[in-house]
Amino acid sequence: GFDYDAMELEFWQNCYDIDMSVMYHRPKPISEPLIIDIDPKYIGTQHATFKKLDKHECTDKDLDFTEKFDLIGSKDGSIIDALVVWFDCMFENKLNKESVICLSTSPEKEVTHWYSTVFLLPEKIKLNKGERVHIELNASRCEENSREYT
């Protein structure tokens, strides 16, 4: 989880050396995710892996799922108003089995054209270090376009 509002406000507070913070309005919580670049300094929880897929063995059915997991605060006073989701895709080097290439959309890695995925929460959650919040994430693909989720 991370503090989306704080990240966006920082941009508006120094927009080309002008404080334009009055221009910022939090988007309404929406069912569609935001695909954006994330500043990792606003992440206030430990990472939580909620789904693993083997790209060689997963089936179409595996791509629609509901997962339950806990987010654990990583520092005191963390404000969590969004979830940031990313994937790591591992590729083995056939010439060198010990060498693995990782394609990552993590906000802590160099940004790719896929960016990270953000789900805005309906309300802010305050977490201290070690505190937990239970999350249930439902990922169902659209009937019209199986590459998009509802």
CSV table of C-alpha atoms in Angstrom, one decimal:
chain,number,residue,atom,x,y,z
A,1,GLY,CA,0.0,0.0,0.0
A,2,PHE,CA,1.1,3.6,-0.5
A,3,ASP,CA,0.0,7.2,-0.1
A,4,TYR,CA,-1.2,8.3,-3.5
A,5,ASP,CA,-2.5,11.7,-2.3
A,6,ALA,CA,0.9,12.6,-0.8
A,7,MET,CA,2.7,11.6,-4.0
A,8,GLU,CA,0.4,13.6,-6.2
A,9,LEU,CA,0.4,16.7,-3.9
A,10,GLU,CA,4.2,16.8,-4.0
A,11,PHE,CA,3.9,17.3,-7.8
A,12,TRP,CA,1.3,20.1,-7.5
A,13,GLN,CA,3.2,21.9,-4.6
A,14,ASN,CA,6.1,22.5,-6.9
A,15,CYS,CA,4.7,22.5,-10.4
A,16,TYR,CA,7.3,24.3,-12.5
A,17,ASP,CA,8.4,26.2,-9.3
A,18,ILE,CA,4.8,27.3,-8.5
A,19,ASP,CA,2.6,26.0,-5.7
A,20,MET,CA,-0.5,24.8,-7.5
A,21,SER,CA,-1.6,22.4,-4.7
A,22,VAL,CA,-5.1,23.9,-4.8
A,23,MET,CA,-5.5,22.3,-8.2
A,24,TYR,CA,-5.2,18.8,-6.8
A,25,HIS,CA,-8.4,16.9,-6.3
A,26,ARG,CA,-8.3,13.2,-5.4
A,27,PRO,CA,-9.9,11.1,-8.1
A,28,LYS,CA,-13.0,9.3,-7.1
A,29,PRO,CA,-12.4,5.7,-6.2
A,30,ILE,CA,-12.9,3.8,-9.4
A,31,SER,CA,-13.1,0.2,-10.4
A,32,GLU,CA,-10.5,0.8,-13.2
A,33,PRO,CA,-6.9,1.0,-12.1
A,34,LEU,CA,-4.5,3.8,-12.8
A,35,ILE,CA,-1.4,2.8,-14.8
A,36,ILE,CA,1.3,5.3,-13.5
A,37,ASP,CA,4.9,5.7,-12.4
A,38,ILE,CA,5.1,5.4,-8.6
A,39,ASP,CA,7.6,7.1,-6.3
A,40,PRO,CA,8.6,4.3,-3.9
A,41,LYS,CA,9.2,6.7,-1.0
A,42,TYR,CA,5.4,6.8,-0.5
A,43,ILE,CA,5.1,3.0,-0.1
A,44,GLY,CA,4.2,2.4,3.6
A,45,THR,CA,3.9,-1.3,3.7
A,46,GLN,CA,6.0,-4.4,3.3
A,47,HIS,CA,5.7,-6.1,-0.1
A,48,ALA,CA,3.1,-8.9,-0.2
A,49,THR,CA,3.1,-11.5,-3.0
A,50,PHE,CA,-0.6,-12.4,-3.5
A,51,LYS,CA,-0.4,-14.5,-6.7
A,52,LYS,CA,2.3,-16.6,-8.5
A,53,LEU,CA,1.9,-17.9,-12.0
A,54,ASP,CA,4.2,-20.2,-13.8
A,55,LYS,CA,4.2,-18.8,-17.4
A,56,HIS,CA,4.9,-22.3,-18.8
A,57,GLU,CA,2.0,-24.0,-17.0
A,58,CYS,CA,-0.7,-21.5,-16.1
A,59,THR,CA,-4.0,-21.8,-17.9
A,60,ASP,CA,-6.5,-19.2,-19.1
A,61,LYS,CA,-8.6,-20.1,-16.0
A,62,ASP,CA,-5.7,-19.2,-13.7
A,63,LEU,CA,-5.9,-15.5,-14.8
A,64,ASP,CA,-9.3,-14.9,-13.0
A,65,PHE,CA,-8.8,-15.1,-9.3
A,66,THR,CA,-9.6,-13.8,-5.8
A,67,GLU,CA,-6.7,-13.6,-3.4
A,68,LYS,CA,-6.7,-12.7,0.3
A,69,PHE,CA,-3.5,-11.4,1.9
A,70,ASP,CA,-2.3,-9.0,4.6
A,71,LEU,CA,-0.4,-5.8,4.2
A,72,ILE,CA,2.0,-5.0,7.1
A,73,GLY,CA,3.0,-1.4,7.9
A,74,SER,CA,6.7,-0.7,7.3
A,75,LYS,CA,6.9,2.5,9.3
A,76,ASP,CA,4.9,4.4,11.9
A,77,GLY,CA,2.2,6.7,10.7
A,78,SER,CA,1.9,5.3,7.2
A,79,ILE,CA,-1.2,6.5,5.3
A,80,ILE,CA,-2.5,4.0,2.8
A,81,ASP,CA,-5.0,5.2,0.3
A,82,ALA,CA,-4.2,3.0,-2.6
A,83,LEU,CA,-2.7,-0.4,-3.5
A,84,VAL,CA,0.2,-0.5,-6.0
A,85,VAL,CA,0.5,-3.8,-7.9
A,86,TRP,CA,3.3,-4.9,-10.1
A,87,PHE,CA,4.7,-8.1,-11.7
A,88,ASP,CA,8.1,-9.7,-12.0
A,89,CYS,CA,8.5,-12.0,-14.9
A,90,MET,CA,11.6,-14.3,-14.7
A,91,PHE,CA,13.4,-15.5,-17.9
A,92,GLU,CA,16.0,-18.2,-17.7
A,93,ASN,CA,19.1,-17.9,-19.8
A,94,LYS,CA,19.3,-21.1,-21.8
A,95,LEU,CA,23.0,-20.7,-22.2
A,96,ASN,CA,23.6,-20.1,-18.5
A,97,LYS,CA,21.1,-21.7,-16.1
A,98,GLU,CA,22.3,-19.6,-13.2
A,99,SER,CA,21.6,-16.4,-15.0
A,100,VAL,CA,18.0,-15.2,-14.7
A,101,ILE,CA,16.6,-12.0,-16.3
A,102,CYS,CA,13.9,-10.3,-14.4
A,103,LEU,CA,11.4,-8.0,-16.2
A,104,SER,CA,9.8,-6.0,-13.4
A,105,THR,CA,7.2,-3.3,-13.2
A,106,SER,CA,8.1,-2.7,-9.5
A,107,PRO,CA,8.2,1.0,-8.5
A,108,GLU,CA,11.6,0.3,-7.0
A,109,LYS,CA,13.0,-0.8,-10.4
A,110,GLU,CA,13.7,1.3,-13.5
A,111,VAL,CA,10.3,2.3,-15.0
A,112,THR,CA,9.0,0.4,-18.0
A,113,HIS,CA,6.3,1.3,-20.5
A,114,TRP,CA,4.0,-1.0,-18.4
A,115,TYR,CA,4.5,1.2,-15.3
A,116,SER,CA,2.8,0.0,-12.0
A,117,THR,CA,-0.9,-0.5,-11.5
A,118,VAL,CA,-2.7,1.5,-8.8
A,119,PHE,CA,-6.1,0.7,-7.2
A,120,LEU,CA,-7.5,3.7,-5.2
A,121,LEU,CA,-9.1,2.7,-1.9
A,122,PRO,CA,-12.4,4.2,-0.8
A,123,GLU,CA,-10.9,5.5,2.4
A,124,LYS,CA,-7.5,6.1,4.0
A,125,ILE,CA,-6.0,3.6,6.4
A,126,LYS,CA,-3.4,4.6,9.0
A,127,LEU,CA,-0.9,1.9,9.8
A,128,ASN,CA,2.0,1.8,12.2
A,129,LYS,CA,5.0,-0.4,11.8
A,130,GLY,CA,4.0,-4.1,12.2
A,131,GLU,CA,0.2,-3.4,12.0
A,132,ARG,CA,-1.8,-5.5,9.5
A,133,VAL,CA,-4.7,-4.8,7.3
A,134,HIS,CA,-6.5,-7.6,5.5
A,135,ILE,CA,-7.0,-7.2,1.8
A,136,GLU,CA,-9.2,-9.3,-0.6
A,137,LEU,CA,-8.4,-8.7,-4.3
A,138,ASN,CA,-10.7,-9.9,-7.0
A,139,ALA,CA,-9.2,-10.0,-10.5
A,140,SER,CA,-11.8,-10.8,-13.2
A,141,ARG,CA,-11.2,-10.2,-16.9
A,142,CYS,CA,-13.6,-8.3,-19.1
A,143,GLU,CA,-15.7,-10.4,-21.4
A,144,GLU,CA,-15.2,-7.9,-24.3
A,145,ASN,CA,-11.4,-7.9,-23.9
A,146,SER,CA,-9.6,-10.6,-22.0
A,147,ARG,CA,-6.5,-8.4,-21.6
A,148,GLU,CA,-8.5,-6.0,-19.4
A,149,TYR,CA,-9.8,-6.6,-15.8
A,150,THR,CA,-12.9,-5.4,-14.1
